[in-house]
CSV table of C-alpha atoms in Angstrom, one decimal:
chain,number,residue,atom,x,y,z
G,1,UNK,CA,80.8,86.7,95.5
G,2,UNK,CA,80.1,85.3,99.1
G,3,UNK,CA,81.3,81.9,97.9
G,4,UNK,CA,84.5,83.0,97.2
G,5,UNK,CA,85.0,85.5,100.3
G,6,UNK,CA,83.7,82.1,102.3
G,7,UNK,CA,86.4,79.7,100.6
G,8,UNK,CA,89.0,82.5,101.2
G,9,UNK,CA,88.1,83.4,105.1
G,10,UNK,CA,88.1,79.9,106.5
G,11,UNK,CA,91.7,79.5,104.6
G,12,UNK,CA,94.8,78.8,106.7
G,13,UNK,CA,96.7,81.6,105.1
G,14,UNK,CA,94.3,83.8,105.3
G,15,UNK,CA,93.8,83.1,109.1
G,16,UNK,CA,97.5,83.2,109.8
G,17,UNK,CA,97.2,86.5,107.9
G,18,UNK,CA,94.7,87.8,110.0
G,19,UNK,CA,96.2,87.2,113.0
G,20,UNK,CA,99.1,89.1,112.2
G,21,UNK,CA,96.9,92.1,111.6
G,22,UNK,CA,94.9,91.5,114.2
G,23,UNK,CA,98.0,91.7,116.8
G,24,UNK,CA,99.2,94.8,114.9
G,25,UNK,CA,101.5,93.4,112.8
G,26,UNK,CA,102.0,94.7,109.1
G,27,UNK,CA,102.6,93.3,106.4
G,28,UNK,CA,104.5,94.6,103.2
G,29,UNK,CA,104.6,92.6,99.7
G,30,UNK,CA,101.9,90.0,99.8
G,31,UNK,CA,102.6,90.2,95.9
G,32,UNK,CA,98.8,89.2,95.0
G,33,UNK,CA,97.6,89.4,91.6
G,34,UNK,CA,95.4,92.6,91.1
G,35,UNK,CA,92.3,90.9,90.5
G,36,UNK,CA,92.4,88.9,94.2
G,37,UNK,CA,93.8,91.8,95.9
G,38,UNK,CA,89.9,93.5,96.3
G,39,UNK,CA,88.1,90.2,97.5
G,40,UNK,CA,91.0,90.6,100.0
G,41,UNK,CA,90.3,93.5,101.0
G,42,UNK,CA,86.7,92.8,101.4
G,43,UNK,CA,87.1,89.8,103.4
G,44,UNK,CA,89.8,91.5,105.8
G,45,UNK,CA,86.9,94.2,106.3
G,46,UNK,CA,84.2,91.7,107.3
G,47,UNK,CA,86.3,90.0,110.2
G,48,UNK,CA,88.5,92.8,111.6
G,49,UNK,CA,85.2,95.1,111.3
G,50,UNK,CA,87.5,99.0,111.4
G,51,UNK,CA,87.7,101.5,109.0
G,52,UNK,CA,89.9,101.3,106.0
G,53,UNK,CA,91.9,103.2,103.9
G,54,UNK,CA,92.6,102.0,100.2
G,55,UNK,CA,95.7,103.4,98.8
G,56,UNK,CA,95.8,103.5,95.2
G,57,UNK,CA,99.1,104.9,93.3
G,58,UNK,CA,97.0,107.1,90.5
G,59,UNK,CA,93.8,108.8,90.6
G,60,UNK,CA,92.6,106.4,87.8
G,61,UNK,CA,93.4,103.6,89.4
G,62,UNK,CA,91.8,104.8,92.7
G,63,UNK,CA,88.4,105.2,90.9
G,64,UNK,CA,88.5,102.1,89.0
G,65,UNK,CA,88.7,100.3,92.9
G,66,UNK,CA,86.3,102.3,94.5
G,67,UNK,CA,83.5,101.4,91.6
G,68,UNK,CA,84.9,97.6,92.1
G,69,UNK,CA,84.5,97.9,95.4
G,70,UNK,CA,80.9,98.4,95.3
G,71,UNK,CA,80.8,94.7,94.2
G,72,UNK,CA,82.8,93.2,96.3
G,73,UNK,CA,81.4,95.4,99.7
G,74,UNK,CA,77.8,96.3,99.0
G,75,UNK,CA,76.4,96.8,102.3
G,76,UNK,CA,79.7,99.2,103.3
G,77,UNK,CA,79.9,102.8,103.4
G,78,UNK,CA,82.2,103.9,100.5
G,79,UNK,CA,84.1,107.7,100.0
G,80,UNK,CA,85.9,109.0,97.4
G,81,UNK,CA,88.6,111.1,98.9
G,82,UNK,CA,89.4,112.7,95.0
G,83,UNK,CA,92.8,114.2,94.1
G,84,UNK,CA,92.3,118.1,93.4
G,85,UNK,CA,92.9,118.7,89.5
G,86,UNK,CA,95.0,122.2,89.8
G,87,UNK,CA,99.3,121.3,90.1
G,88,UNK,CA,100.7,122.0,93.8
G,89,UNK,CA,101.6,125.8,93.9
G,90,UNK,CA,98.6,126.7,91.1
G,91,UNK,CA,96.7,129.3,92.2
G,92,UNK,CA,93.3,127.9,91.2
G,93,UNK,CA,90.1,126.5,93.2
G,94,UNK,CA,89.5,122.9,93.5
G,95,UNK,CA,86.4,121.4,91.4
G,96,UNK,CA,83.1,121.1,93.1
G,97,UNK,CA,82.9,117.2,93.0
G,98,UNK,CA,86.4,117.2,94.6
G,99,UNK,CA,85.2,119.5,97.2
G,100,UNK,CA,82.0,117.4,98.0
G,101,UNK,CA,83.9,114.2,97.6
G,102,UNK,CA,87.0,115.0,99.9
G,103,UNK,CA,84.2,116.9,102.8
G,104,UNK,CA,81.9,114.0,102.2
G,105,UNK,CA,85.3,111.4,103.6
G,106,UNK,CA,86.4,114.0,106.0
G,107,UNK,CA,82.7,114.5,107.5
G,108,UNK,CA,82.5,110.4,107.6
G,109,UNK,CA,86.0,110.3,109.7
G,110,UNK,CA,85.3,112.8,111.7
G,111,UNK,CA,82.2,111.6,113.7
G,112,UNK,CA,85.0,108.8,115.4
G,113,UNK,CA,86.2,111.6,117.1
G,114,UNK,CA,83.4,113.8,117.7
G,115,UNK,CA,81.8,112.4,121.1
G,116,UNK,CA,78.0,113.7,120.1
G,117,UNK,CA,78.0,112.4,116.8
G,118,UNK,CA,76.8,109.0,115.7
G,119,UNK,CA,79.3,106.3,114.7
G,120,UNK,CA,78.3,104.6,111.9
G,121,UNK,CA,77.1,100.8,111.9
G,122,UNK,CA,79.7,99.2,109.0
G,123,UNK,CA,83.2,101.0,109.1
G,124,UNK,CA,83.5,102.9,106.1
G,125,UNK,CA,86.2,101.9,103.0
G,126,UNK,CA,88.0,105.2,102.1
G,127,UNK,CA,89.8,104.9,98.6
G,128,UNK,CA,92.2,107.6,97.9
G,129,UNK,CA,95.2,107.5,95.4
G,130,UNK,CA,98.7,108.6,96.9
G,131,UNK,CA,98.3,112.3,95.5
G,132,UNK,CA,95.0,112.7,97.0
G,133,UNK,CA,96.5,111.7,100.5
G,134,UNK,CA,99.8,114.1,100.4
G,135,UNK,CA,97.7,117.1,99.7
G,136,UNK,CA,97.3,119.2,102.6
G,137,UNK,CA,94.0,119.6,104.1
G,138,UNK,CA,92.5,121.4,107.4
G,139,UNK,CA,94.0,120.2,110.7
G,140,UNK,CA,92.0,117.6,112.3
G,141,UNK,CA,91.3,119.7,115.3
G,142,UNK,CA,90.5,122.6,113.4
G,143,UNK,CA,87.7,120.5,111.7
G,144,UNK,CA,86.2,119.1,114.6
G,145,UNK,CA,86.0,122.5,116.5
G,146,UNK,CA,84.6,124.1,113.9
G,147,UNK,CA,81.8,121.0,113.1
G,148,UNK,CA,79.1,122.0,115.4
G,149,UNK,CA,75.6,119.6,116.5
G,150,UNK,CA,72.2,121.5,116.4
G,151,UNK,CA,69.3,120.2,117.9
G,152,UNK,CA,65.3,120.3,118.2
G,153,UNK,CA,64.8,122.5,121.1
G,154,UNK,CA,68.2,124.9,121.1
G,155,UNK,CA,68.0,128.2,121.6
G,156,UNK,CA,70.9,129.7,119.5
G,157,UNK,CA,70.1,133.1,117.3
G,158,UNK,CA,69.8,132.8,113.6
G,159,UNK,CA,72.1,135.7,113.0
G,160,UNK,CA,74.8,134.3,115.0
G,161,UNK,CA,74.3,130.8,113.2
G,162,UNK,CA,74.6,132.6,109.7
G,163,UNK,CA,77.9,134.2,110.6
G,164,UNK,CA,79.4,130.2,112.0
G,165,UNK,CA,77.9,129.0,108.6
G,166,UNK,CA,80.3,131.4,106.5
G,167,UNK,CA,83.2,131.2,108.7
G,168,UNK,CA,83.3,127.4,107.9
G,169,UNK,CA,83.0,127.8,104.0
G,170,UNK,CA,79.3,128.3,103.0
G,171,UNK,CA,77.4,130.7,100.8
G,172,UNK,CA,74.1,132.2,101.4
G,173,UNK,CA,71.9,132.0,98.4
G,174,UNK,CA,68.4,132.5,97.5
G,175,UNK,CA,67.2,129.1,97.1
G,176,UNK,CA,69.2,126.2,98.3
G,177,UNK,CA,70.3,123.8,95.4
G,178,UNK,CA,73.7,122.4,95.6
G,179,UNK,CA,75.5,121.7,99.1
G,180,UNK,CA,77.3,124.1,100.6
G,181,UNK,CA,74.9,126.4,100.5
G,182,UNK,CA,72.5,128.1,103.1
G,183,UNK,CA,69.3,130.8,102.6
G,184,UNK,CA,67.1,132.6,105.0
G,185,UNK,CA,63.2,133.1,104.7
G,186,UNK,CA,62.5,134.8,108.0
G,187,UNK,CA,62.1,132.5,110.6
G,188,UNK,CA,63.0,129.1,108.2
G,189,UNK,CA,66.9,128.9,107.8
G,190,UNK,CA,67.6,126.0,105.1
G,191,UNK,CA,71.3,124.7,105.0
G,192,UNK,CA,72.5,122.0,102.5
G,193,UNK,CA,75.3,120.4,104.7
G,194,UNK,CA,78.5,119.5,102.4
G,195,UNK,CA,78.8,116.2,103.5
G,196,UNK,CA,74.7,115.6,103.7
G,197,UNK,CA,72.8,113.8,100.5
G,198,UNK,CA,69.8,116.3,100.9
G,199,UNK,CA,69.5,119.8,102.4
G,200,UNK,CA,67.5,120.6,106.3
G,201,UNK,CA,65.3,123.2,107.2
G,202,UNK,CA,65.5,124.5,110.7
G,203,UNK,CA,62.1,126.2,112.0
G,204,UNK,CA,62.8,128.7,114.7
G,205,UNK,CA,60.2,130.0,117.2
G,206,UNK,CA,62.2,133.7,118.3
G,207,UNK,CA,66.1,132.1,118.8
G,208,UNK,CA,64.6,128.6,119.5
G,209,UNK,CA,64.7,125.4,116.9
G,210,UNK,CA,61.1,124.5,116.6
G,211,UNK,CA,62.4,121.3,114.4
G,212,UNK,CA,64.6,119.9,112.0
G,213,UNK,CA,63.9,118.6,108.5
G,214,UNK,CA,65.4,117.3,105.9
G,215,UNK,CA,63.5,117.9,102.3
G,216,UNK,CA,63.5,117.2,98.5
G,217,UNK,CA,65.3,120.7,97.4
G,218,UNK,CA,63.2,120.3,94.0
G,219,UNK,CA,59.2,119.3,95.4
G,220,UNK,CA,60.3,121.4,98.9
G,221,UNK,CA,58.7,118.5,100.4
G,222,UNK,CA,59.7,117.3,103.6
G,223,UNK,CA,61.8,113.4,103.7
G,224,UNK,CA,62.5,113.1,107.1
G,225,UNK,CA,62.4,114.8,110.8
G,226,UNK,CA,65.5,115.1,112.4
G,227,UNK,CA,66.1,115.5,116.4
G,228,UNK,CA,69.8,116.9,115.5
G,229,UNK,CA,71.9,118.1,112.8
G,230,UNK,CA,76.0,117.6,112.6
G,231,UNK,CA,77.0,120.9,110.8
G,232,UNK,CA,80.5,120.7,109.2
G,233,UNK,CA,82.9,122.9,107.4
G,234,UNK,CA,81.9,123.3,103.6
G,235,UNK,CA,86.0,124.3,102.7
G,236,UNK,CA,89.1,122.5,103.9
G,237,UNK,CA,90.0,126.3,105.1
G,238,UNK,CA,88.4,128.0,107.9
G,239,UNK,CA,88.5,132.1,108.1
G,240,UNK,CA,87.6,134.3,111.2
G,241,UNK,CA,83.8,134.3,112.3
G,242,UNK,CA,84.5,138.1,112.6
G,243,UNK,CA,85.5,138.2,109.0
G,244,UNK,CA,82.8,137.5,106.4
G,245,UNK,CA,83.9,138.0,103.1
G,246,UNK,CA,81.6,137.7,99.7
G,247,UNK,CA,82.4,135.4,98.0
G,248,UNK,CA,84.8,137.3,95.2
G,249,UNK,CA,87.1,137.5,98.3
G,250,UNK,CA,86.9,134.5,99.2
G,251,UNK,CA,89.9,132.3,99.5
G,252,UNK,CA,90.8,129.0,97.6
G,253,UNK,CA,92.0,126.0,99.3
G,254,UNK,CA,95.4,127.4,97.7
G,255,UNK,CA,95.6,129.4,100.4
G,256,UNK,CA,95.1,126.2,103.1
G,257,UNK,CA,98.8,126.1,104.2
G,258,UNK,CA,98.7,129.9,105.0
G,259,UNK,CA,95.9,129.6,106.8
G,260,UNK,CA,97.1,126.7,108.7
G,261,UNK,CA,100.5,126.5,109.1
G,262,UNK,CA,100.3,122.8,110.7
G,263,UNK,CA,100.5,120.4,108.1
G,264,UNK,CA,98.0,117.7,108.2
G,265,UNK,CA,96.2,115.2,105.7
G,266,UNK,CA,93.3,112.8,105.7
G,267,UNK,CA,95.4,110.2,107.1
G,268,UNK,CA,95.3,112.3,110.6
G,269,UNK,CA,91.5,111.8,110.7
G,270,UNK,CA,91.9,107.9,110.5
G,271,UNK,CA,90.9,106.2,114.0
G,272,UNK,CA,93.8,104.8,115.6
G,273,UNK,CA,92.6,101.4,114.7
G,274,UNK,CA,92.1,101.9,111.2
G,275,UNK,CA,93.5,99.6,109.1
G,276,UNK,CA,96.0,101.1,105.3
G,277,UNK,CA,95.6,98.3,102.7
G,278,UNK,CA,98.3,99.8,99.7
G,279,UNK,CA,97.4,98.5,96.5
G,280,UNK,CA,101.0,98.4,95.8
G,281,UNK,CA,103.4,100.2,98.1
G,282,UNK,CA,106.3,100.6,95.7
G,283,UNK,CA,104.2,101.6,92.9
G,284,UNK,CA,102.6,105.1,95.6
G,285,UNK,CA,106.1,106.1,96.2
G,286,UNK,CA,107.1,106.1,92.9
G,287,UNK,CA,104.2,108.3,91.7
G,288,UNK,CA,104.6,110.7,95.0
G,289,UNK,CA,108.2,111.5,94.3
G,290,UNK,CA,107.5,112.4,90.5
G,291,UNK,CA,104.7,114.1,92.0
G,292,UNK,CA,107.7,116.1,94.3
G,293,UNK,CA,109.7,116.5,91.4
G,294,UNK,CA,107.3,118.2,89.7
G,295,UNK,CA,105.9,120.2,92.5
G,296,UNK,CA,109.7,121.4,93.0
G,297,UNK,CA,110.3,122.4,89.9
G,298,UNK,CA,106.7,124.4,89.3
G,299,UNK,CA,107.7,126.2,92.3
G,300,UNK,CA,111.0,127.3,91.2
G,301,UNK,CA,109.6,128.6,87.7
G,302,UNK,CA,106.7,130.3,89.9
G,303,UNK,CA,109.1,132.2,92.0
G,304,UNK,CA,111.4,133.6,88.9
G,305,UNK,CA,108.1,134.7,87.5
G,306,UNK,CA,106.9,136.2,90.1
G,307,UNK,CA,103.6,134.6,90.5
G,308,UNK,CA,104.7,133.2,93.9
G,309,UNK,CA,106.2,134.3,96.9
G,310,UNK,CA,109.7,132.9,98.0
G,311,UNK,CA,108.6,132.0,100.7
G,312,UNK,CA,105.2,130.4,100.4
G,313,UNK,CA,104.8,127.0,102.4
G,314,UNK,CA,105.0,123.7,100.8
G,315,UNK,CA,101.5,122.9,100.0
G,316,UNK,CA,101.7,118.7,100.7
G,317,UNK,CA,103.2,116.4,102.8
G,318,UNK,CA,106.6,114.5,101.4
G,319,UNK,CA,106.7,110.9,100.9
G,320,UNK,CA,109.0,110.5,103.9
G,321,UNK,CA,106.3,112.5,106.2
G,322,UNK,CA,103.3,110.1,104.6
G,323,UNK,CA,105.1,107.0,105.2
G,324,UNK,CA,106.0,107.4,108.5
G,325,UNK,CA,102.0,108.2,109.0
G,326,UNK,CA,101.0,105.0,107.5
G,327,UNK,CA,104.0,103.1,109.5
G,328,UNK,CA,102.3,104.8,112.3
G,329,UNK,CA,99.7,102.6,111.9
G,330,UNK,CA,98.6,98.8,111.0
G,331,UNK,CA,99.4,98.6,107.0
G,332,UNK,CA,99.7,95.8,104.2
G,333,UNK,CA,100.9,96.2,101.0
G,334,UNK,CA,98.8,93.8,98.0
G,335,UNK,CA,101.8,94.3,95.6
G,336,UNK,CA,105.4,93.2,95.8
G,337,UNK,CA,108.2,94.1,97.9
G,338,UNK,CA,111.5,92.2,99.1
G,339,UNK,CA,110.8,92.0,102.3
G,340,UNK,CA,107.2,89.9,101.9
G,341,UNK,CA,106.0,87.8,104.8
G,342,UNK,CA,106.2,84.3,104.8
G,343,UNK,CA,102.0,83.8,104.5
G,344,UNK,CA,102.8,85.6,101.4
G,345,UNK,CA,103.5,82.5,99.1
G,346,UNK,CA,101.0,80.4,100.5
G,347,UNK,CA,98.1,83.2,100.1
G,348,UNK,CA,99.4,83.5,96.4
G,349,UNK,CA,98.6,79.9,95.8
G,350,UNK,CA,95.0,80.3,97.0
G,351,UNK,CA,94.8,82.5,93.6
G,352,UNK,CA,97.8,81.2,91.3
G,353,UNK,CA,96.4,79.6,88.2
G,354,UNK,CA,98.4,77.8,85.6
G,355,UNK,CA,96.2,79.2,82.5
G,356,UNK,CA,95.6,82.7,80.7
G,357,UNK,CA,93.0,83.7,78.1
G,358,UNK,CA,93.6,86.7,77.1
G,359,UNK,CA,90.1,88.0,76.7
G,360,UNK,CA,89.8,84.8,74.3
G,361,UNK,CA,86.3,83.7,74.8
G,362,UNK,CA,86.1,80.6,73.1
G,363,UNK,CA,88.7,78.9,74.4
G,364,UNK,CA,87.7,80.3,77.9
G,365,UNK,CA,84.3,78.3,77.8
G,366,UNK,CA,86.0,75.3,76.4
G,367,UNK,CA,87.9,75.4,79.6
G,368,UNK,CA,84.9,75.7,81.8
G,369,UNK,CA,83.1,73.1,79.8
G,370,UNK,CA,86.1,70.3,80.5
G,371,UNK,CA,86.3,71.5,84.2
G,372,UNK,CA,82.3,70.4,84.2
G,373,UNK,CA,82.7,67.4,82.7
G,374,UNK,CA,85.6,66.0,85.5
G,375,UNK,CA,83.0,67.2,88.4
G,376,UNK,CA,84.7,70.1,89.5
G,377,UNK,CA,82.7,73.5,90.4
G,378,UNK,CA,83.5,76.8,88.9
């Protein structure tokens, strides 16, 4: 795997291509065959060393990269940012693994914008299909207000901390065993942060945080001390801190765009210099505007039945308002388009080959067996 990122890095094209992204430039159409449009990615990664946001046009295809990915960038921090299973204008809650995966990318992106919070050492690699990133979600600056940084030492009352905890989204329970959830022993106050692998128990002397832990939710045994803690929100909705619901009247994230009436979506928590690699441009619109079709006409049978207001709010962003956010921004495009650079044909030949087996093994190894015999490496 490094042998091939190598041969491709210290390419011409491939430098000429990086430059152009490097100065800002995108580029639309590389037309790459799938299989070398990953190793591209990965390579791209190493030397411009900024977040990323993998573009995928379908949900299965989006998860099929992100496991592939894991190849190809071992050492990187990868997130999921899932596409919620219930239609646009369903009145049904998201699943919980699309809840954890979408806080666990949000939580990620946010700490480049949070001035407290600890930037991480590799830039992450989000992978999201095109679905996933037209959904709307809770406002950037709704997210980071409401993500809040507890230390050893601070004197903040329990109570008080409780009440924040279900404003942002989480539910008090007896034992803590899945994230999103918090429970109170008397002066031990255990929280399993949505975006955090294990759960933290905060020690309090009167209003004070004695310490910080992090533990093993099934021994109770403690894994780590921690100086600080980065609490955020366990929904992408907030309510009022003076209104505490249970959790039967609770809202769904159906509910997000009446909550917040500004539209926003993951690619809002992006840093500026983050770098959208599309899969294949083309391919994303194409999905999103069956997506819109779809979405329009649910609506339309929704309000004749009754089951939704007239005027409810359109629950995603349109393909016009997504584009212009990833225009906004410097973007490539690994599939084809008519308007394709000219390093385009000369990064194809890097991975053009004249030969196809069709999942034929035999005559595959025949192949490799003449290329040995002539000297070449494989």
């Amino acid at each position: 795997m490094e042998a091939i990122l190598s041969l491709l890095r210290s390419s011409p094209p491939y430098q000429r291509l990086l430059q152009r992204l490097q100065e800002g430039n995108p580029l639309p159409g590389l037309g790459l065959m799938r299989s070398a449009r990953l190793p591209l990615l990965a390579a791209l990664h190493a030397d411009l060393n900024r977040p990323f946001l993998l573009l995928a046009d379908r949900a299965d295809h989006a998860l099929a990269m992100f496991d592939e990915l894991g190849f190809w960038l071992p050492s990187a921090p990868r997130y999921l940012f899932a596409e919620p299973n219930p239609l646009f204008y369903e009145d049904a809650a998201w699943g919980v693994n699309t809840r954890r995966e979408r806080l666990q990318t949000l939580s990620a992106l946010s700490t480049y914008h949070l001035p407290f919070a600890e930037k991480p050492a590799i830039p992450p690699v989000i992978v999201a299909s095109a679905r996933a990133v037209m959904t709307r979600t809770l406002p950037r600056r709704d997210f980071l207000k409401a993500s809040k940084r507890l230390s050893a030492g601070q004197e903040i009352s329990p109570d008080a901390l409780i009440r924040q905890w279900v404003a942002i989204g989480y539910q008090g329970a007896e034992i803590v065993v899945e994230p999103g959830q918090f429970s109170r022993r008397g002066g031990i106050l255990d929280i399993w942060v949505s975006s955090e692998p294990l759960p933290a128990r905060l020690d309090f002397f009167g209003d004070e945080i004695d310490s910080i832990r992090r533990f093993d939710p099934a021994s109770q045994r403690t894994v780590a001390i921690l100086p600080q803690l980065l609490v955020c929100p366990a929904r992408e909705y907030l309510t009022s801190e003076a209104d505490t619901p249970g959790e039967q009247n609770r809202p769904s994230e159906f509910a997000i765009p009446l909550l917040h009436p500004f539209p926003a979506s993951v690619l809002d928590y992006l840093p500026q210099r983050s770098l959208i690699f599309a899969d294949d441009l083309s391919l994303a619109a194409a999905m999103v505007n069956e997506v819109e079709e779809q979405a329009v006409k649910f609506r339309a049978e929704s309000i004749r039945e009754g089951t939704l207001p007239p005027d409810f709010p359109v629950p995603y962003l349109s393909w016009a308002e997504t584009l212009d956010s990833i225009q906004a921004r410097v973007w490539l495009s690994a599939g084809f388009d008519a308007d394709a650079p000219v390093e385009a044909e000369a990064l194809q030949a890097l991975f053009g080959h004249d030969q196809r087996f069709g999942g034929r093994l035999k005559p595959f190894v025949g192949y490799l067996a003449g290329l040995a015999a002539q000297g070449d490496s494989v």
